[in-house]
Amino acid sequence: MTGAAATAALLPFAAAPSAGAATAARAGTSTAPAFLHGVASGDPLPDGILLWTRITPSPDAVPGSGLGPDVQVSWQVAEDTGFARVVASGTVTASAAGDHTVKADVRGLRPGTGYFFRFTVTGGEGEIHSPAGRTRTAPAADARTSGLRFGVVSCANWESGHFSAYRHLAARRDLDAVLHLGDYLYEYASGTYPAAKYVVRPHEPRHEIVTLADYRTRHGRYKTDPDLQALHAALPVIAIWDDHELADNAWSDGAGNHTPGAEGEWKDRVTAAKKAYFEWMPVRPSVEGTTYRRLRFGRLADLHLLDLRSFRSQQVKSGSGAVDDPSRTLTGRAQLDWLKDGLAASDTTWRLVGNPVMMSPVAFGAMPAHLLKPLAKLLGLPGEGIAANTDQWDGYTHDRRELLAHLTGRGIRDTVFLTGDIHMAWANDVPENAATYPLSRSAATEFVVTSVTADNLDDTLHVLPHTVSLPAVAAIKAANRHVKWVDMDSHGYGVLDITAERAQMDYYVLSDKRDPKATSSWARSYRTVSGSQRVERVKAPVR
């Protein structure tokens, strides 16, 4: 290892190239090693960053194959694009046991600083360099940071469309990082979601992913997408998982989309899914097998990242009084205590919570019959329309009450939940008591981003956006006075801009998720002013 000011903990992880990558490798005339899955960085610290890549050492070393020789992979971090001013470097071994993915946890860097990085292998044709990536460290822990700006995304289903949202975020030069709130990939068999006739591009493998080789292959397929590669090469990504990285409606001992026996034991499947995830993603596991962890961005904000799948009790049927059972948990006791302690101890202006499923309570109220069934299907509700989504915090009300009471009882202000999962955009106050709101207090605020591609209401109904969904939006807002805005039909991303005075979410939408050249446009903005605990509409995005 070189660089007096920098050290690195080198973490080899296994991962496998996708079928698309395999095709590219086989199509080439050279058998030299190749970087077919791009580069990535993540989890920025004031003095460091986590770097990732995957090397394909031979044409047969495709994702999940277990084939291919060990390869020494070198990495460099530099101050310039030409890598003349290298500040840290090292070497790690990529092996079939780790599916030829590698990570370098680089330390000793300067806070709040942009860097360039790349990987190198030596083959029969000499040195082979990966694409170069850009990354950025977090501000110093005590820095009086004037502002932060994050891209915010969730729910990217390969078969539903193209990842244009990632391309538009990668093209920006004003972001510090991108926060991915889960459902980075989907586990379904091809033609399951959406139906085969609506598939834009097929999954690989075509069957539902269950084994370690399956999950590696699916991850590899995703990382051949040019827009996804562009995002990872341009910005550090801070990621947590939701259910589809494992299986739909996952809980601690199973999943809605898992059949014991026919698909093996859940513990084996979830172990495989998590192993592949940590192999393929630029993520530091904070505790073995989980993604909950905390990052700090100067005195301006800390970010508490949740794992709401590994420890939760099984979902109950909607309408069941068991949603209030104090023995049931969404977070698990240890994680909830960790979150409460972290929020109470925080000395930053803003407390951000990366939250995979919606915190705000939602009642769906009176709704036209022709919308009830498709909306129920989309949200995981029963067909008869009982108004609760028990996969969200609504299904675990004791955990929510305890957390919100902690916020109000300890006088913890300026907590913002950043949420994905639901394939819709929302701007919400988070009431301590929804039934008496707005006479009762708002304990926090919540910004929910829509999906990158995964189907929402207009996709499910196969109608034009913002037509038949409008009565459903009106019904939800009428029944939930803390909900300030809902968009049930768009796809896109958010940009969260934070200053000491306010946190603002700008919502951007895509012209057509099925078009690989889709354009992006600003839709709406909402902000919460420091000390207010409420969201309000803003007439323009932050420039």
Coordinates of C-alpha atoms in Angstrom, one line a residue:
M1 CA 0.0 0.0 0.0
T2 CA 1.3 3.5 -0.8
G3 CA 0.5 7.0 0.3
A4 CA 1.7 8.2 3.7
A5 CA -1.5 10.0 4.4
A6 CA -3.8 7.3 3.4
T7 CA -4.6 3.8 4.5
A8 CA -7.2 1.3 3.4
A9 CA -9.0 -1.6 4.8
L10 CA -9.4 -3.9 1.8
L11 CA -12.5 -5.9 1.6
P12 CA -12.9 -8.5 -1.2
F13 CA -16.5 -9.5 -1.8
A14 CA -17.9 -12.0 -4.3
A15 CA -20.0 -10.9 -7.2
A16 CA -20.9 -12.1 -10.7
P17 CA -21.2 -10.5 -14.1
S18 CA -24.6 -10.4 -15.7
A19 CA -25.7 -12.2 -18.8
G20 CA -25.3 -8.9 -20.7
A21 CA -21.7 -8.8 -19.4
A22 CA -21.2 -12.4 -20.3
T23 CA -22.3 -11.8 -23.8
A24 CA -20.0 -8.8 -24.1
A25 CA -17.1 -10.9 -22.8
R26 CA -17.7 -13.8 -25.2
A27 CA -18.3 -11.5 -28.1
G28 CA -14.8 -10.0 -27.8
T29 CA -11.8 -11.4 -29.5
S30 CA -9.6 -10.9 -26.4
T31 CA -9.4 -13.1 -23.3
A32 CA -7.9 -10.2 -21.3
P33 CA -9.5 -9.2 -18.0
A34 CA -12.2 -6.6 -18.4
F35 CA -14.2 -4.2 -16.2
L36 CA -17.7 -4.8 -17.5
H37 CA -19.7 -3.6 -14.6
G38 CA -18.3 -0.1 -14.0
V39 CA -17.0 1.4 -10.8
A40 CA -18.8 2.8 -7.7
S41 CA -18.2 4.6 -4.4
G42 CA -20.3 4.9 -1.3
D43 CA -20.8 5.7 2.3
P44 CA -18.7 8.9 2.4
L45 CA -16.8 9.7 5.7
P46 CA -14.9 12.9 6.5
D47 CA -11.6 11.0 6.0
G48 CA -12.7 8.2 3.6
I49 CA -14.8 6.6 1.0
L50 CA -15.7 3.0 0.0
L51 CA -14.7 2.0 -3.5
W52 CA -16.1 -0.9 -5.6
T53 CA -15.6 -2.7 -8.9
R54 CA -15.9 -6.1 -10.4
I55 CA -13.3 -7.7 -12.7
T56 CA -14.2 -10.3 -15.3
P57 CA -10.9 -12.2 -15.5
S58 CA -11.9 -14.5 -18.3
P59 CA -14.9 -14.9 -20.7
D60 CA -16.3 -17.8 -18.7
A61 CA -16.2 -15.9 -15.4
V62 CA -19.8 -14.7 -15.6
P63 CA -21.9 -13.6 -12.6
G64 CA -22.7 -16.5 -10.4
S65 CA -20.6 -19.0 -12.3
G66 CA -17.9 -19.6 -9.7
L67 CA -15.4 -19.7 -12.5
G68 CA -12.3 -17.7 -13.3
P69 CA -8.8 -17.3 -11.8
D70 CA -7.8 -15.1 -8.9
V71 CA -6.7 -11.6 -10.0
Q72 CA -4.7 -8.9 -8.3
V73 CA -6.6 -5.6 -8.7
S74 CA -4.9 -2.3 -7.9
W75 CA -6.8 0.9 -7.0
Q76 CA -5.8 4.5 -6.9
V77 CA -7.4 7.7 -5.5
A78 CA -6.1 10.9 -7.1
E79 CA -6.7 14.7 -7.0
D80 CA -6.8 15.0 -10.8
T81 CA -8.3 13.2 -13.8
G82 CA -4.9 12.2 -15.1
F83 CA -3.9 10.4 -11.9
A84 CA -0.7 12.4 -11.7
R85 CA -1.4 13.4 -8.0
V86 CA -2.3 10.0 -6.4
V87 CA -3.0 10.3 -2.7
A88 CA -3.9 6.7 -1.9
S89 CA -3.4 3.3 -3.5
G90 CA -3.5 -0.4 -2.7
T91 CA -4.1 -3.9 -4.1
V92 CA -6.8 -6.5 -3.4
T93 CA -7.4 -9.9 -4.7
A94 CA -10.6 -10.7 -6.7
S95 CA -11.5 -14.4 -6.6
A96 CA -14.3 -16.7 -7.7
A97 CA -15.2 -17.2 -4.0
G98 CA -16.1 -13.5 -4.0
D99 CA -17.4 -13.6 -7.6
H100 CA -14.6 -11.3 -8.5
T101 CA -15.9 -8.1 -6.8
V102 CA -13.6 -6.0 -4.7
K103 CA -14.0 -3.2 -2.3
A104 CA -11.4 -0.8 -0.8
D105 CA -12.4 1.2 2.3
V106 CA -10.0 4.1 1.9
R107 CA -9.1 6.3 4.8
G108 CA -6.8 9.3 5.4
L109 CA -8.4 11.5 2.8
R110 CA -9.3 15.2 3.3
P111 CA -12.9 16.1 4.4
G112 CA -15.3 17.7 2.0
T113 CA -13.1 17.0 -1.0
G114 CA -13.7 15.7 -4.5
Y115 CA -11.5 12.9 -5.7
F116 CA -11.0 10.6 -8.8
F117 CA -10.5 6.9 -8.5
R118 CA -9.9 3.9 -10.7
F119 CA -8.9 0.2 -10.7
T120 CA -6.2 -1.5 -12.7
V121 CA -5.3 -5.1 -13.6
T122 CA -2.4 -6.5 -15.6
G123 CA -3.1 -8.9 -18.4
G124 CA -1.3 -10.2 -21.5
E125 CA -1.9 -6.9 -23.1
G126 CA -0.4 -4.8 -20.3
E127 CA -2.2 -2.6 -17.8
I128 CA -5.9 -2.5 -18.1
H129 CA -7.7 0.4 -16.4
S130 CA -11.3 0.6 -15.3
P131 CA -13.3 3.7 -16.1
A132 CA -12.4 6.5 -13.8
G133 CA -15.0 7.5 -11.2
R134 CA -15.6 10.7 -9.2
T135 CA -16.4 10.7 -5.6
R136 CA -16.5 13.1 -2.6
T137 CA -15.8 12.8 1.1
A138 CA -18.1 14.1 3.8
P139 CA -17.5 17.4 5.6
A140 CA -15.5 17.3 8.8
A141 CA -17.6 16.3 11.8
D142 CA -17.5 19.8 13.3
A143 CA -17.6 21.8 10.0
R144 CA -20.2 24.6 9.7
T145 CA -21.4 23.4 6.4
S146 CA -23.5 25.9 4.5
G147 CA -25.4 23.4 2.4
L148 CA -25.8 19.8 1.3
R149 CA -27.6 18.4 -1.7
F150 CA -28.5 14.8 -2.3
G151 CA -30.2 12.9 -5.1
V152 CA -32.9 10.6 -3.7
V153 CA -34.2 7.5 -5.5
S154 CA -36.0 4.1 -5.0
C155 CA -37.7 1.2 -6.7
A156 CA -35.9 0.5 -10.0
N157 CA -37.4 -2.5 -11.8
W158 CA -35.4 -3.5 -14.8
E159 CA -38.3 -4.9 -16.8
S160 CA -40.5 -1.9 -16.3
G161 CA -38.3 0.6 -18.1
H162 CA -35.0 2.4 -18.5
F163 CA -33.0 4.0 -15.7
S164 CA -33.0 7.6 -17.1
A165 CA -33.5 9.0 -13.7
Y166 CA -29.9 7.8 -12.9
R167 CA -28.6 9.4 -16.1
H168 CA -30.1 12.8 -15.1
L169 CA -28.7 12.7 -11.6
A170 CA -25.3 11.6 -12.9
A171 CA -25.2 14.7 -15.2
R172 CA -25.6 17.1 -12.3
R173 CA -22.5 18.7 -10.8
D174 CA -24.2 20.1 -7.7
L175 CA -24.8 16.9 -5.7
D176 CA -22.8 15.6 -2.7
A177 CA -24.2 12.0 -3.0
V178 CA -27.2 10.0 -4.0
L179 CA -29.4 8.3 -1.4
H180 CA -31.0 5.0 -2.6
L181 CA -33.8 4.0 -0.3
G182 CA -34.3 0.5 -1.5
D183 CA -35.6 -1.9 -4.2
Y184 CA -32.4 -1.3 -6.1
L185 CA -33.4 -4.5 -7.9
Y186 CA -36.4 -6.8 -8.1
E187 CA -36.4 -10.6 -7.6
Y188 CA -39.3 -11.6 -9.8
A189 CA -39.3 -14.0 -12.8
S190 CA -39.5 -12.3 -16.2
G191 CA -43.0 -11.3 -17.1
T192 CA -44.3 -11.4 -13.6
Y193 CA -44.1 -7.7 -12.8
P194 CA -45.1 -6.2 -15.1
A195 CA -46.9 -8.8 -17.2
A196 CA -45.0 -10.2 -20.2
K197 CA -46.6 -8.0 -22.8
Y198 CA -45.5 -4.8 -21.0
V199 CA -41.9 -5.9 -20.4
V200 CA -39.4 -3.3 -21.7
R201 CA -36.3 -5.5 -21.4
P202 CA -36.1 -8.9 -19.8
H203 CA -34.5 -9.9 -16.6
E204 CA -31.5 -12.2 -16.3
P205 CA -31.9 -14.9 -15.1
R206 CA -35.4 -15.2 -16.5
H207 CA -36.6 -17.2 -13.5
E208 CA -37.3 -15.8 -10.0
I209 CA -34.0 -15.4 -8.2
V210 CA -33.6 -17.8 -5.2
T211 CA -29.9 -19.0 -5.0
L212 CA -26.7 -17.1 -4.5
A213 CA -25.8 -17.6 -8.2
D214 CA -29.3 -16.2 -9.1
Y215 CA -28.9 -13.0 -7.0
R216 CA -25.4 -12.5 -8.3
T217 CA -26.5 -12.8 -11.8
R218 CA -29.4 -10.3 -11.3
H219 CA -27.1 -7.8 -9.6
G220 CA -24.7 -8.2 -12.5
R221 CA -27.4 -7.6 -15.1
Y222 CA -28.3 -4.4 -13.4
K223 CA -24.8 -3.1 -13.4
T224 CA -24.5 -3.4 -17.1
D225 CA -27.1 -0.6 -17.5
P226 CA -25.2 2.4 -18.8
D227 CA -27.3 4.9 -16.8
L228 CA -26.7 3.0 -13.6
Q229 CA -23.0 2.8 -14.4
A230 CA -22.9 6.5 -15.0
L231 CA -24.6 7.3 -11.7
H232 CA -22.1 5.2 -9.7
A233 CA -19.1 6.6 -11.6
A234 CA -20.3 10.2 -11.0
L235 CA -21.4 10.2 -7.3
P236 CA -21.1 8.3 -4.1
V237 CA -24.2 6.3 -3.5
I238 CA -25.6 5.7 0.1
A239 CA -27.9 2.7 -0.1
I240 CA -30.2 0.7 2.1
W241 CA -32.3 -2.3 1.1
D242 CA -36.0 -2.8 1.2
D243 CA -37.8 -6.0 0.4
H244 CA -37.1 -6.7 -3.3
E245 CA -33.4 -7.0 -2.8
L246 CA -34.5 -10.1 -0.8
A247 CA -38.1 -11.0 -1.8
D248 CA -41.4 -9.1 -1.8
N249 CA -42.9 -8.3 1.6
A250 CA -39.9 -9.8 3.4
W251 CA -39.9 -10.1 7.2
S252 CA -37.4 -11.7 9.7
D253 CA -38.5 -15.3 9.0
G254 CA -40.0 -15.3 5.5
A255 CA -41.5 -13.2 2.7
G256 CA -44.8 -12.9 0.9
N257 CA -42.9 -14.0 -2.3
H258 CA -41.3 -17.0 -0.8
T259 CA -42.7 -20.6 -0.8
P260 CA -40.9 -22.8 1.8
G261 CA -40.0 -26.2 0.3
A262 CA -40.5 -25.3 -3.3
E263 CA -38.0 -22.4 -3.0
G264 CA -36.0 -23.9 -0.1
E265 CA -35.6 -22.5 3.3
W266 CA -36.0 -18.8 3.9
K267 CA -32.8 -18.5 5.9
D268 CA -30.8 -19.9 3.0
R269 CA -32.4 -17.6 0.5
V270 CA -32.0 -14.5 2.6
T271 CA -28.4 -15.4 3.4
A272 CA -27.7 -15.7 -0.3
A273 CA -29.5 -12.4 -1.1
K274 CA -27.6 -10.5 1.5
K275 CA -24.3 -11.9 0.6
A276 CA -24.8 -10.9 -3.1
Y277 CA -26.0 -7.5 -2.0
F278 CA -22.8 -6.7 0.1
E279 CA -20.7 -8.1 -2.8
W280 CA -22.2 -5.9 -5.4
M281 CA -23.1 -2.7 -3.5
P282 CA -20.7 0.1 -2.2
V283 CA -22.1 -0.4 1.3
R284 CA -20.5 -1.0 4.6
P285 CA -22.4 -3.5 6.7
S286 CA -22.7 -1.9 10.2
V287 CA -23.8 -5.1 11.9
E288 CA -23.4 -8.5 10.3
G289 CA -26.3 -9.0 7.8
T290 CA -27.9 -5.6 8.1
T291 CA -27.7 -2.1 6.5
Y292 CA -28.6 0.1 9.5
R293 CA -25.9 2.6 10.1
R294 CA -25.2 6.3 10.6
L295 CA -23.4 9.0 8.6
R296 CA -22.6 12.6 9.5
F297 CA -22.3 15.6 7.3
G298 CA -20.7 18.3 9.5
R299 CA -22.8 20.2 11.9
L300 CA -25.6 20.5 9.3
A301 CA -27.1 17.0 9.2
D302 CA -26.7 13.4 10.3
L303 CA -28.3 10.5 8.4
H304 CA -29.7 7.5 10.2
L305 CA -30.2 4.6 7.8
L306 CA -32.7 1.9 8.7
D307 CA -33.1 -1.8 7.9
L308 CA -36.8 -2.5 8.1
R309 CA -36.7 -6.1 6.8
S310 CA -34.2 -8.1 8.9
F311 CA -35.9 -7.8 12.3
R312 CA -39.6 -7.2 11.7
S313 CA -42.5 -9.3 12.8
Q314 CA -44.6 -10.9 10.1
Q315 CA -47.2 -8.6 8.5
V316 CA -50.7 -9.1 9.6
K317 CA -53.9 -8.8 7.6
S318 CA -55.2 -5.3 7.1
G319 CA -58.0 -4.5 9.5
S320 CA -56.5 -6.7 12.2
G321 CA -56.2 -5.3 15.7
A322 CA -52.8 -7.0 15.8
V323 CA -51.2 -3.9 14.1
D324 CA -51.3 -2.3 17.6
D325 CA -49.8 -5.4 19.4
P326 CA -46.8 -4.1 21.4
S327 CA -45.0 -7.5 21.0
R328 CA -44.8 -7.0 17.2
T329 CA -42.0 -4.9 15.8
L330 CA -40.9 -3.3 12.5
T331 CA -37.4 -2.2 13.6
G332 CA -36.5 -4.8 16.3
R333 CA -35.7 -3.6 19.8
A334 CA -32.0 -3.0 19.3
Q335 CA -32.4 -1.0 16.1
L336 CA -35.2 1.2 17.6
D337 CA -33.1 1.9 20.7
W338 CA -30.1 2.7 18.4
L339 CA -32.3 5.2 16.4
K340 CA -33.8 6.8 19.5
D341 CA -30.4 7.2 21.1
G342 CA -28.9 8.6 17.9
L343 CA -31.7 11.1 17.4
A344 CA -31.5 12.3 21.0
A345 CA -27.7 12.6 21.0
S346 CA -27.6 14.4 17.7
D347 CA -26.0 17.9 17.7
T348 CA -26.6 18.7 14.1
T349 CA -29.3 21.1 12.7
W350 CA -31.1 18.3 10.8
R351 CA -31.8 14.7 11.6
L352 CA -32.4 12.8 8.4
V353 CA -33.8 9.2 8.5
G354 CA -33.3 7.0 5.5
N355 CA -36.6 5.0 5.8
P356 CA -37.5 2.2 3.4
V357 CA -41.3 2.2 4.1
M358 CA -43.7 5.1 4.7
M359 CA -43.8 6.5 8.3
S360 CA -46.9 8.7 8.0
P361 CA -50.3 7.1 8.8
V362 CA -52.6 6.9 5.8
A363 CA -56.3 6.2 5.7
F364 CA -57.7 5.7 2.1
G365 CA -61.2 7.0 2.7
A366 CA -64.0 6.8 0.3
M367 CA -62.8 6.0 -3.2
P368 CA -64.5 5.2 -6.5
A369 CA -65.0 1.5 -7.0
H370 CA -63.1 1.3 -10.3
L371 CA -60.0 2.6 -8.5
L372 CA -60.2 0.6 -5.4
K373 CA -59.0 -2.7 -6.7
P374 CA -55.9 -1.5 -8.6
L375 CA -54.9 0.8 -5.9
A376 CA -55.3 -1.9 -3.3
K377 CA -53.1 -4.2 -5.4
L378 CA -50.5 -1.5 -5.8
L379 CA -50.4 -0.7 -2.1
G380 CA -50.8 -4.2 -0.8
L381 CA -54.3 -3.6 0.6
P382 CA -57.1 -6.1 0.6
G383 CA -59.6 -5.9 -2.2
E384 CA -62.4 -4.8 0.0
G385 CA -60.5 -1.6 0.7
I386 CA -59.8 -1.8 4.5
A387 CA -57.6 1.3 4.9
A388 CA -54.2 0.2 6.2
N389 CA -51.0 -0.9 4.5
T390 CA -49.6 -3.3 7.1
D391 CA -46.2 -3.5 5.3
Q392 CA -45.5 0.1 6.3
W393 CA -45.3 1.7 9.7
D394 CA -49.1 1.5 9.7
G395 CA -48.8 -2.2 10.4
Y396 CA -46.5 -1.6 13.4
T397 CA -48.2 1.2 15.3
H398 CA -46.5 0.5 18.7
D399 CA -43.0 1.2 17.2
R400 CA -44.3 4.3 15.5
R401 CA -46.0 5.7 18.7
E402 CA -42.8 5.0 20.7
L403 CA -40.6 6.8 18.2
L404 CA -42.9 9.8 17.7
A405 CA -43.4 10.1 21.5
H406 CA -39.6 10.1 21.9
L407 CA -39.3 12.9 19.4
T408 CA -41.9 15.1 21.0
G409 CA -41.1 14.1 24.6
R410 CA -37.4 14.9 24.2
G411 CA -38.0 18.0 22.2
I412 CA -36.1 16.6 19.2
R413 CA -36.9 18.9 16.3
D414 CA -36.1 19.0 12.6
T415 CA -36.4 15.3 11.9
V416 CA -37.0 14.5 8.3
F417 CA -38.0 11.0 7.1
L418 CA -36.8 10.2 3.6
T419 CA -38.8 7.4 2.1
G420 CA -39.3 5.2 -0.9
D421 CA -41.2 1.9 -1.5
I422 CA -44.7 3.1 -2.4
H423 CA -44.0 4.1 -6.1
M424 CA -45.6 7.5 -5.5
A425 CA -44.4 10.9 -4.4
W426 CA -45.7 12.4 -1.2
A427 CA -45.0 15.4 1.0
N428 CA -46.3 14.8 4.6
D429 CA -46.4 16.2 8.1
V430 CA -45.9 13.3 10.5
P431 CA -48.6 13.8 13.2
E432 CA -48.3 12.5 16.7
N433 CA -52.1 11.9 16.5
A434 CA -53.5 11.8 13.0
A435 CA -57.1 11.7 14.2
T436 CA -56.9 15.2 15.8
Y437 CA -54.4 16.8 13.3
P438 CA -53.8 19.7 12.7
L439 CA -55.0 20.6 16.3
S440 CA -52.4 18.1 17.6
R441 CA -48.6 18.4 17.0
S442 CA -46.6 17.3 14.0
A443 CA -43.6 15.4 15.3
A444 CA -41.6 15.4 12.1
T445 CA -41.9 15.7 8.3
E446 CA -41.6 13.2 5.5
F447 CA -40.7 13.3 1.8
V448 CA -41.5 10.2 -0.2
V449 CA -40.0 9.8 -3.7
T450 CA -41.7 7.9 -6.5
S451 CA -40.2 5.0 -8.3
V452 CA -37.4 5.1 -10.9
T453 CA -39.4 2.6 -13.1
A454 CA -41.5 0.3 -10.9
D455 CA -45.2 0.4 -11.8
N456 CA -47.5 2.9 -10.2
L457 CA -51.2 3.5 -10.6
D458 CA -51.4 4.7 -14.2
D459 CA -49.1 1.8 -15.2
T460 CA -51.3 -0.7 -13.4
L461 CA -54.5 0.7 -15.1
H462 CA -52.8 1.3 -18.5
V463 CA -54.2 4.8 -18.7
L464 CA -52.8 8.3 -19.2
P465 CA -51.1 9.7 -16.1
H466 CA -53.0 12.2 -13.9
T467 CA -56.4 11.2 -15.3
V468 CA -58.3 8.5 -13.4
S469 CA -55.9 8.8 -10.4
L470 CA -57.2 12.3 -9.5
P471 CA -60.2 11.1 -7.5
A472 CA -58.0 8.8 -5.5
V473 CA -55.6 11.6 -4.7
A474 CA -58.5 13.8 -3.6
A475 CA -59.9 11.0 -1.4
I476 CA -56.5 10.5 0.3
K477 CA -56.0 14.2 0.9
A478 CA -59.5 14.5 2.3
A479 CA -59.0 11.7 4.7
N480 CA -55.5 12.6 5.8
R481 CA -55.0 16.3 6.6
H482 CA -51.3 15.8 7.2
V483 CA -50.8 14.8 3.6
K484 CA -50.0 17.9 1.6
W485 CA -49.3 16.3 -1.8
V486 CA -49.5 13.0 -3.6
D487 CA -48.5 12.0 -7.1
M488 CA -49.6 8.5 -8.0
D489 CA -48.5 8.3 -11.6
S490 CA -45.1 9.8 -12.2
H491 CA -41.6 8.2 -12.3
G492 CA -38.4 10.1 -11.4
Y493 CA -36.3 11.2 -8.5
G494 CA -35.9 13.8 -5.8
V495 CA -33.2 16.3 -5.0
L496 CA -33.0 17.2 -1.3
D497 CA -31.3 20.6 -0.6
I498 CA -30.4 21.4 3.0
T499 CA -29.4 24.6 4.6
A500 CA -29.5 25.7 8.3
E501 CA -32.8 27.4 7.6
R502 CA -34.7 24.7 5.7
A503 CA -34.8 21.3 4.0
Q504 CA -36.3 21.3 0.6
M505 CA -37.3 18.4 -1.7
D506 CA -37.5 19.1 -5.4
Y507 CA -39.4 16.4 -7.3
Y508 CA -38.4 15.6 -10.9
V509 CA -40.4 13.5 -13.3
L510 CA -39.4 11.6 -16.5
S511 CA -41.1 12.0 -19.8
D512 CA -41.4 8.2 -20.4
K513 CA -39.8 5.5 -18.4
R514 CA -39.9 3.2 -21.5
D515 CA -37.8 5.6 -23.5
P516 CA -34.0 5.2 -23.0
K517 CA -33.6 8.9 -23.9
A518 CA -36.4 10.1 -21.6
T519 CA -36.2 13.8 -20.5
S520 CA -36.5 15.1 -17.0
S521 CA -38.5 18.1 -15.8
W522 CA -39.2 19.7 -12.4
A523 CA -42.7 18.9 -11.0
R524 CA -43.1 20.3 -7.5
S525 CA -41.1 21.4 -4.5
Y526 CA -41.9 21.2 -0.8
R527 CA -39.8 22.3 2.2
T528 CA -39.8 22.3 6.0
V529 CA -38.5 25.4 7.7
S530 CA -36.3 24.7 10.7
G531 CA -38.3 24.6 13.9
S532 CA -41.7 24.3 12.1
Q533 CA -42.2 20.5 11.9
R534 CA -44.5 21.1 8.9
V535 CA -44.1 21.0 5.1
E536 CA -45.1 23.8 2.8
R537 CA -45.1 24.1 -1.0
V538 CA -42.4 26.1 -2.7
K539 CA -42.9 27.6 -6.2
A540 CA -39.5 26.8 -7.7
P541 CA -36.7 24.3 -7.3
V542 CA -33.4 25.3 -5.7
R543 CA -31.0 26.6 -8.3

